[in-house]
Amino acid sequence: MIMLDRADRALLEAVQKNNRLTSEELAQTVNLSPTACQRRLKRLREEGVIEADVSIVSPKAVGRSITMIVLVSLERERADIVDRFKAAIRATKEVMIGYYVTGDADFILVITAKDMEDYEAFTRRFFYENHDIKGFKTMVVMDRVKAGFAFPLDL
Amino acid sequence: MIMLDRADRALLEAVQKNNRLTSEELAQTVNLSPTACQRRLKRLREEGVIEADVSIVSPKAVGRSITMIVLVSLERERADIVDRFKAAIRATKEVMIGYYVTGDADFILVITAKDMEDYEAFTRRFFYENHDIKGFKTMVVMDRVKAGFAFPLDL
DNA sequence: CAAACAATGCAAATTTTCTGCGTTGACGTC
DNA sequence: GACGTCAACGCAGAAAATTTGCATTGTTTG
């Protein structure tokens, strides 16, 4: 595995919250020269430690006011069926997050929809027409208490 | 609500995937001048349509190889208890995502841990010592099939 | 129809990032 | 302990990107 020193971790910690900081600003928090920060970030990106750099948009602002969590059980847990379902997840834009899990369900999905009608149309298309699916259980999100993919990095 | 035209949507669509594109590059995909792109993005950030700009780091690379999904049920669904639990979620760094939901569970959490031992220590601290919690059910993530907060924006 | 306004593009000014280069410090070998 | 190697550093100049000023265009409103 790639070795990360204290400075790398501090940089990651910072850009996980805000990746538009200038190298000058980063330099202050990390106690390094701007150039060094920049070179390290470049390396972290090349090595894949930083997987992506993205903007987070407000669901409300773009008319995606509803979020659902769906627990999905497949008919059989056979490799080809699982793989086929994974592909369906990746190809479906309404699915924001998809986890393949052990336990009560086989998959857990986070779905966005414009409204209930939109969600219902989605379920019909995505779930009912898929014969690999044994059943699914929907939970409506009332509050997104916390959301992010920021990992705690003990410095 | 804020009005978004076709160009705004195209810009959001782009920066949701990659916010390090130069205005020049954006200009090409959006059919606008670099300056206009820049100004629109600035506005979108000021208005809160773009909530944040962050780097996504690889869980593996930082030694957070385990992800759990936890369904939590509270003893009682009373406002003060719910609020207290929300605060706990926000304050706990191991909780990456927290949703307050209707249905079988009250909360759904996505937790990261270095390893099983780390996770067990977390559950002891976070769940067993909290008397508001009636029970919780853990599901181990085997594969993060898809992850992101990118919304589909019909252009 | 005219005034007001918002958005655009271009060009200049500013800021930020990138690159070349010489230096430093850690590590391994002789 | 001396020497060579190598990776990371900081500085300074070069290159690139962003921001700002300004004139223009198109749309809405009275």
Short mmCIF file of C-alpha atoms (C1' of nucleotides) in Angstrom, two decimals:
data_model
loop_
_atom_site.label_atom_id
_atom_site.label_comp_id
_atom_site.label_asym_id
_atom_site.label_seq_id
_atom_site.Cartn_x
_atom_site.Cartn_y
_atom_site.Cartn_z
CA MET A 1 0.00 0.00 0.00
CA ILE A 2 1.04 3.57 -0.60
CA MET A 3 2.68 5.27 2.33
CA LEU A 4 1.09 8.48 3.51
CA ASP A 5 2.91 10.71 5.91
CA ARG A 6 1.52 13.32 8.21
CA ALA A 7 1.54 16.01 5.54
CA ASP A 8 -0.31 13.81 3.04
CA ARG A 9 -2.98 13.08 5.58
CA ALA A 10 -3.35 16.72 6.45
CA LEU A 11 -3.72 17.55 2.78
CA LEU A 12 -6.33 14.86 2.25
CA GLU A 13 -8.19 15.96 5.33
CA ALA A 14 -8.33 19.46 3.90
CA VAL A 15 -9.32 18.70 0.33
CA GLN A 16 -11.97 16.23 1.45
CA LYS A 17 -13.78 19.26 2.80
CA ASN A 18 -12.77 21.75 0.13
CA ASN A 19 -10.70 21.07 -2.92
CA ARG A 20 -10.74 24.64 -4.21
CA LEU A 21 -8.26 25.91 -1.71
CA THR A 22 -5.18 27.41 -3.33
CA SER A 23 -1.85 25.80 -2.70
CA GLU A 24 -0.95 28.92 -0.77
CA GLU A 25 -3.84 28.35 1.64
CA LEU A 26 -3.06 24.68 1.94
CA ALA A 27 0.57 25.47 2.59
CA GLN A 28 -0.37 27.36 5.73
CA THR A 29 -2.42 24.58 7.25
CA VAL A 30 0.12 21.92 6.35
CA ASN A 31 3.31 23.84 7.07
CA LEU A 32 4.87 23.26 3.71
CA SER A 33 5.61 25.41 0.71
CA PRO A 34 2.85 25.89 -1.87
CA THR A 35 4.93 24.06 -4.42
CA ALA A 36 5.36 21.03 -2.20
CA CYS A 37 1.60 20.89 -1.52
CA GLN A 38 0.91 20.99 -5.18
CA ARG A 39 3.36 18.29 -6.03
CA ARG A 40 2.00 16.04 -3.31
CA LEU A 41 -1.57 16.53 -4.45
CA LYS A 42 -0.56 15.77 -7.99
CA ARG A 43 1.06 12.57 -6.83
CA LEU A 44 -1.94 11.61 -4.70
CA ARG A 45 -4.16 12.03 -7.73
CA GLU A 46 -1.89 10.02 -9.97
CA GLU A 47 -1.61 7.21 -7.45
CA GLY A 48 -5.37 7.07 -7.08
CA VAL A 49 -5.44 8.02 -3.44
CA ILE A 50 -7.64 10.88 -4.58
CA GLU A 51 -10.16 9.15 -6.79
CA ALA A 52 -12.08 12.15 -7.99
CA ASP A 53 -12.75 15.83 -7.52
CA VAL A 54 -16.38 16.78 -7.64
CA SER A 55 -18.92 19.44 -6.84
CA ILE A 56 -21.76 18.57 -4.50
CA VAL A 57 -25.02 20.06 -5.69
CA SER A 58 -28.05 20.77 -3.59
CA PRO A 59 -30.84 18.24 -4.21
CA LYS A 60 -33.52 20.83 -3.62
CA ALA A 61 -32.03 23.29 -6.03
CA VAL A 62 -32.24 20.85 -8.90
CA GLY A 63 -35.69 19.55 -8.10
CA ARG A 64 -34.64 16.22 -6.69
CA SER A 65 -36.40 16.62 -3.40
CA ILE A 66 -36.98 12.97 -2.58
CA THR A 67 -34.47 10.40 -1.48
CA MET A 68 -35.24 6.76 -0.81
CA ILE A 69 -33.28 3.97 0.72
CA VAL A 70 -34.12 0.61 -0.74
CA LEU A 71 -33.16 -2.81 0.57
CA VAL A 72 -33.15 -5.31 -2.26
CA SER A 73 -33.20 -9.11 -2.06
CA LEU A 74 -32.39 -11.19 -5.09
CA GLU A 75 -34.08 -14.46 -5.96
CA ARG A 76 -30.81 -16.31 -5.82
CA GLU A 77 -27.37 -15.16 -4.84
CA ARG A 78 -25.67 -16.53 -7.88
CA ALA A 79 -22.61 -14.82 -9.33
CA ASP A 80 -24.09 -14.05 -12.71
CA ILE A 81 -27.29 -12.69 -11.23
CA VAL A 82 -25.37 -10.51 -8.80
CA ASP A 83 -23.16 -9.19 -11.56
CA ARG A 84 -26.11 -8.44 -13.76
CA PHE A 85 -27.72 -6.46 -11.01
CA LYS A 86 -24.52 -4.54 -10.33
CA ALA A 87 -24.41 -3.56 -13.97
CA ALA A 88 -28.01 -2.38 -13.77
CA ILE A 89 -27.13 -0.23 -10.77
CA ARG A 90 -24.23 1.39 -12.56
CA ALA A 91 -26.31 2.10 -15.61
CA THR A 92 -29.20 3.69 -13.76
CA LYS A 93 -28.85 7.35 -13.06
CA GLU A 94 -31.48 7.47 -10.34
CA VAL A 95 -29.29 5.23 -8.22
CA MET A 96 -26.84 7.50 -6.47
CA ILE A 97 -25.30 4.92 -4.18
CA GLY A 98 -25.31 1.15 -4.40
CA TYR A 99 -23.80 -1.28 -1.93
CA TYR A 100 -23.60 -5.03 -2.21
CA VAL A 101 -23.95 -6.33 1.35
CA THR A 102 -24.24 -9.34 3.57
CA GLY A 103 -27.13 -9.73 5.95
CA ASP A 104 -30.86 -9.24 5.65
CA ALA A 105 -30.63 -7.74 2.20
CA ASP A 106 -28.39 -8.30 -0.77
CA PHE A 107 -28.17 -4.72 -1.97
CA ILE A 108 -28.80 -1.33 -0.47
CA LEU A 109 -29.54 1.50 -2.83
CA VAL A 110 -29.95 5.22 -2.40
CA ILE A 111 -32.38 6.56 -4.98
CA THR A 112 -33.30 10.11 -5.92
CA ALA A 113 -36.57 11.15 -7.42
CA LYS A 114 -38.32 14.36 -8.30
CA ASP A 115 -41.46 13.33 -6.47
CA MET A 116 -43.43 10.27 -5.42
CA GLU A 117 -44.88 9.75 -8.83
CA ASP A 118 -41.43 9.81 -10.30
CA TYR A 119 -40.29 7.28 -7.73
CA GLU A 120 -43.17 5.00 -8.43
CA ALA A 121 -42.42 5.06 -12.11
CA PHE A 122 -38.86 4.18 -11.28
CA THR A 123 -39.78 1.19 -9.11
CA ARG A 124 -41.98 -0.15 -11.82
CA ARG A 125 -39.24 0.11 -14.36
CA PHE A 126 -36.33 -0.94 -12.20
CA PHE A 127 -37.76 -3.47 -9.76
CA TYR A 128 -40.94 -5.03 -11.05
CA GLU A 129 -39.59 -5.71 -14.48
CA ASN A 130 -36.53 -7.41 -13.11
CA HIS A 131 -37.17 -11.09 -12.50
CA ASP A 132 -33.98 -11.56 -10.51
CA ILE A 133 -35.47 -9.54 -7.69
CA LYS A 134 -37.29 -11.38 -4.95
CA GLY A 135 -38.40 -8.31 -3.11
CA PHE A 136 -37.49 -4.85 -1.94
CA LYS A 137 -38.27 -2.61 0.96
CA THR A 138 -38.39 1.16 0.65
CA MET A 139 -37.63 3.68 3.35
CA VAL A 140 -38.31 7.33 2.74
CA VAL A 141 -35.62 9.75 3.82
CA MET A 142 -37.00 12.50 5.99
CA ASP A 143 -33.70 14.17 6.77
CA ARG A 144 -30.23 13.82 5.36
CA VAL A 145 -28.51 14.29 8.69
CA LYS A 146 -25.04 13.88 7.32
CA ALA A 147 -23.71 13.13 3.89
CA GLY A 148 -20.25 12.78 2.54
CA PHE A 149 -17.50 10.41 1.64
CA ALA A 150 -14.95 12.05 3.87
CA PHE A 151 -12.92 9.58 5.83
CA PRO A 152 -11.53 10.31 9.22
CA LEU A 153 -7.76 10.40 8.93
CA ASP A 154 -5.99 10.14 12.21
CA LEU A 155 -3.08 12.51 11.80
CA MET B 1 -36.65 28.25 -6.26
CA ILE B 2 -33.69 29.34 -8.32
CA MET B 3 -34.12 29.09 -12.04
CA LEU B 4 -31.58 26.99 -13.88
CA ASP B 5 -31.36 27.12 -17.64
CA ARG B 6 -29.92 24.57 -19.97
CA ALA B 7 -26.39 25.93 -19.62
CA ASP B 8 -26.53 25.84 -15.83
CA ARG B 9 -27.63 22.24 -15.91
CA ALA B 10 -24.91 21.31 -18.33
CA LEU B 11 -22.35 22.97 -16.10
CA LEU B 12 -23.64 21.19 -13.01
CA GLU B 13 -23.70 17.90 -14.84
CA ALA B 14 -20.05 18.41 -15.72
CA VAL B 15 -18.68 19.57 -12.38
CA GLN B 16 -20.54 16.87 -10.52
CA LYS B 17 -18.20 14.47 -12.25
CA ASN B 18 -15.11 16.67 -12.26
CA ASN B 19 -14.76 20.10 -10.80
CA ARG B 20 -11.17 20.60 -11.87
CA LEU B 21 -12.01 21.25 -15.48
CA THR B 22 -10.82 24.62 -16.68
CA SER B 23 -13.35 27.15 -17.81
CA GLU B 24 -11.94 26.69 -21.26
CA GLU B 25 -12.80 23.00 -21.25
CA LEU B 26 -16.22 23.66 -19.78
CA ALA B 27 -16.85 26.31 -22.40
CA GLN B 28 -16.55 23.73 -25.15
CA THR B 29 -19.05 21.31 -23.68
CA VAL B 30 -21.49 24.06 -22.81
CA ASN B 31 -21.10 26.25 -25.88
CA LEU B 32 -20.39 29.42 -24.01
CA SER B 33 -17.33 31.57 -23.46
CA PRO B 34 -14.94 30.63 -20.66
CA THR B 35 -15.80 33.84 -18.87
CA ALA B 36 -19.50 33.12 -18.91
CA CYS B 37 -18.92 29.63 -17.50
CA GLN B 38 -16.83 31.03 -14.73
CA ARG B 39 -19.38 33.64 -13.83
CA ARG B 40 -22.20 31.13 -13.80
CA LEU B 41 -20.29 28.74 -11.59
CA LYS B 42 -19.51 31.55 -9.21
CA ARG B 43 -23.17 32.41 -9.03
CA LEU B 44 -24.18 28.79 -8.53
CA ARG B 45 -21.78 28.57 -5.62
CA GLU B 46 -23.00 31.78 -4.06
CA GLU B 47 -26.62 30.76 -4.38
CA GLY B 48 -25.89 27.40 -2.78
CA VAL B 49 -26.83 25.32 -5.77
CA ILE B 50 -23.30 23.99 -5.50
CA GLU B 51 -23.01 23.16 -1.84
CA ALA B 52 -19.39 22.10 -1.75
CA ASP B 53 -16.38 21.13 -3.77
CA VAL B 54 -14.54 18.13 -2.48
CA SER B 55 -12.01 15.46 -3.27
CA ILE B 56 -13.07 11.84 -3.03
CA VAL B 57 -10.37 9.71 -1.49
CA SER B 58 -9.94 6.00 -1.86
CA PRO B 59 -10.99 4.11 1.29
CA LYS B 60 -8.39 1.44 0.75
CA ALA B 61 -5.58 3.93 0.34
CA VAL B 62 -6.19 5.43 3.74
CA GLY B 63 -6.68 2.17 5.56
CA ARG B 64 -10.44 2.37 5.90
CA SER B 65 -11.12 -0.93 4.26
CA ILE B 66 -14.39 -1.76 5.97
CA THR B 67 -17.77 -0.17 5.41
CA MET B 68 -20.91 -1.07 7.30
CA ILE B 69 -24.50 -0.17 6.84
CA VAL B 70 -26.41 0.01 10.08
CA LEU B 71 -30.16 0.20 10.58
CA VAL B 72 -30.91 1.83 13.90
CA SER B 73 -34.16 1.79 15.86
CA LEU B 74 -34.72 4.18 18.71
CA GLU B 75 -36.59 3.33 21.90
CA ARG B 76 -39.10 6.04 21.28
CA GLU B 77 -39.56 8.36 18.35
CA ARG B 78 -39.71 11.50 20.42
CA ALA B 79 -38.45 14.79 19.06
CA ASP B 80 -35.80 15.38 21.68
CA ILE B 81 -34.47 11.85 21.41
CA VAL B 82 -34.33 12.07 17.64
CA ASP B 83 -32.54 15.38 17.79
CA ARG B 84 -30.05 14.09 20.29
CA PHE B 85 -29.25 11.18 18.05
CA LYS B 86 -28.85 13.43 15.04
CA ALA B 87 -26.34 15.48 16.97
CA ALA B 88 -24.44 12.32 17.86
CA ILE B 89 -24.31 11.37 14.20
CA ARG B 90 -22.92 14.71 13.20
CA ALA B 91 -20.31 14.61 15.91
CA THR B 92 -19.04 11.13 15.12
CA LYS B 93 -16.40 10.94 12.45
CA GLU B 94 -16.85 7.25 11.74
CA VAL B 95 -20.35 8.01 10.47
CA MET B 96 -19.96 9.06 6.87
CA ILE B 97 -23.61 9.17 5.96
CA GLY B 98 -26.66 9.38 8.17
CA TYR B 99 -30.28 9.37 7.06
CA TYR B 100 -33.35 9.80 9.21
CA VAL B 101 -36.01 7.61 7.62
CA THR B 102 -39.50 6.24 7.86
CA GLY B 103 -40.15 2.52 7.77
CA ASP B 104 -38.55 -0.45 9.47
CA ALA B 105 -35.74 1.57 10.94
CA ASP B 106 -35.42 5.11 12.25
CA PHE B 107 -31.92 5.83 11.03
CA ILE B 108 -29.63 4.39 8.44
CA LEU B 109 -25.94 4.96 8.88
CA VAL B 110 -22.92 4.27 6.75
CA ILE B 111 -19.91 3.62 8.94
CA THR B 112 -16.23 3.25 8.08
CA ALA B 113 -13.73 1.31 10.10
CA LYS B 114 -10.16 0.23 9.76
CA ASP B 115 -11.02 -3.37 10.55
CA MET B 116 -13.53 -5.50 12.42
CA GLU B 117 -11.94 -4.84 15.75
CA ASP B 118 -12.16 -1.14 15.11
CA TYR B 119 -15.81 -1.52 14.17
CA GLU B 120 -16.58 -3.51 17.25
CA ALA B 121 -15.00 -0.86 19.44
CA PHE B 122 -17.12 1.70 17.64
CA THR B 123 -20.38 -0.16 18.19
CA ARG B 124 -19.62 -0.51 21.85
CA ARG B 125 -18.98 3.17 22.20
CA PHE B 126 -21.67 4.46 19.90
CA PHE B 127 -24.55 2.00 20.26
CA TYR B 128 -24.38 0.08 23.49
CA GLU B 129 -23.68 3.11 25.62
CA ASN B 130 -26.61 4.98 24.14
CA HIS B 131 -29.81 4.22 26.05
CA ASP B 132 -32.01 5.82 23.43
CA ILE B 133 -31.25 2.98 21.07
CA LYS B 134 -33.57 0.01 21.03
CA GLY B 135 -31.56 -2.02 18.59
CA PHE B 136 -29.47 -2.00 15.48
CA LYS B 137 -28.73 -4.30 12.61
CA THR B 138 -25.41 -4.34 10.81
CA MET B 139 -24.79 -5.25 7.21
CA VAL B 140 -21.25 -5.59 5.96
CA VAL B 141 -20.48 -4.00 2.64
CA MET B 142 -18.82 -6.42 0.26
CA ASP B 143 -18.70 -4.11 -2.72
CA ARG B 144 -19.29 -0.43 -3.19
CA VAL B 145 -20.93 -0.82 -6.55
CA LYS B 146 -21.59 2.84 -7.04
CA ALA B 147 -20.98 5.86 -4.89
CA GLY B 148 -21.61 9.50 -5.40
CA PHE B 149 -23.92 12.36 -4.80
CA ALA B 150 -24.32 13.21 -8.43
CA PHE B 151 -27.90 13.92 -9.41
CA PRO B 152 -29.28 13.21 -12.82
CA LEU B 153 -30.12 16.53 -14.44
CA ASP B 154 -32.41 16.23 -17.39
CA LEU B 155 -31.05 18.81 -19.79
"C1'" DC C 1 -40.70 52.92 -28.07
"C1'" DA C 2 -37.42 53.86 -24.55
"C1'" DA C 3 -35.29 52.67 -20.24
"C1'" DA C 4 -33.55 49.21 -17.23
"C1'" DC C 5 -31.42 45.08 -16.60
"C1'" DA C 6 -29.11 40.85 -17.03
"C1'" DA C 7 -25.93 38.17 -19.60
"C1'" DT C 8 -22.43 37.92 -23.04
"C1'" DG C 9 -17.60 38.15 -25.19
"C1'" DC C 10 -13.17 40.21 -25.50
"C1'" DA C 11 -8.98 41.96 -23.63
"C1'" DA C 12 -6.22 43.38 -19.86
"C1'" DA C 13 -4.93 42.58 -15.02
"C1'" DT C 14 -4.33 39.52 -11.46
"C1'" DT C 15 -3.81 35.22 -9.30
"C1'" DT C 16 -2.61 30.53 -9.37
"C1'" DT C 17 -0.26 26.67 -10.99
"C1'" DC C 18 3.57 24.53 -13.16
"C1'" DT C 19 8.57 23.84 -14.32
"C1'" DG C 20 13.56 24.14 -13.99
"C1'" DC C 21 17.21 24.24 -10.96
"C1'" DG C 22 20.18 24.09 -7.07
"C1'" DT C 23 20.04 22.45 -2.14
"C1'" DT C 24 19.10 19.51 1.75
"C1'" DG C 25 18.56 15.31 4.29
"C1'" DA C 26 17.87 10.31 4.71
"C1'" DC C 27 19.53 5.87 3.52
"C1'" DG C 28 22.51 2.19 1.90
"C1'" DT C 29 27.10 0.67 0.48
"C1'" DC C 30 31.75 0.39 0.57
"C1'" DG D 1 33.03 7.48 8.45
"C1'" DA D 2 32.95 8.97 3.53
"C1'" DC D 3 30.52 8.68 -0.73
"C1'" DG D 4 26.79 8.16 -4.02
"C1'" DT D 5 21.90 7.92 -4.80
"C1'" DC D 6 17.45 9.40 -4.43
"C1'" DA D 7 13.45 11.70 -3.11
"C1'" DA D 8 11.53 15.86 -1.43
"C1'" DC D 9 12.16 20.65 -0.68
"C1'" DG D 10 12.00 25.84 -1.64
"C1'" DC D 11 12.75 29.59 -4.74
"C1'" DA D 12 12.17 32.06 -8.95
"C1'" DG D 13 10.68 32.56 -13.49
"C1'" DA D 14 7.35 30.81 -17.04
"C1'" DA D 15 2.94 29.35 -18.30
"C1'" DA D 16 -1.79 28.91 -17.55
"C1'" DA D 17 -6.08 29.96 -15.43
"C1'" DT D 18 -9.19 33.10 -13.20
"C1'" DT D 19 -11.05 37.55 -12.43
"C1'" DT D 20 -12.29 42.31 -13.70
"C1'" DG D 21 -13.44 46.34 -16.66
"C1'" DC D 22 -15.94 47.62 -20.49
"C1'" DA D 23 -18.71 47.83 -24.52
"C1'" DT D 24 -22.49 45.23 -26.76
"C1'" DT D 25 -26.62 42.52 -27.27
"C1'" DG D 26 -31.08 40.84 -26.28
"C1'" DT D 27 -35.10 40.79 -23.18
"C1'" DT D 28 -38.37 42.55 -20.12
"C1'" DT D 29 -41.21 46.41 -18.34
"C1'" DG D 30 -43.45 50.60 -17.89
#
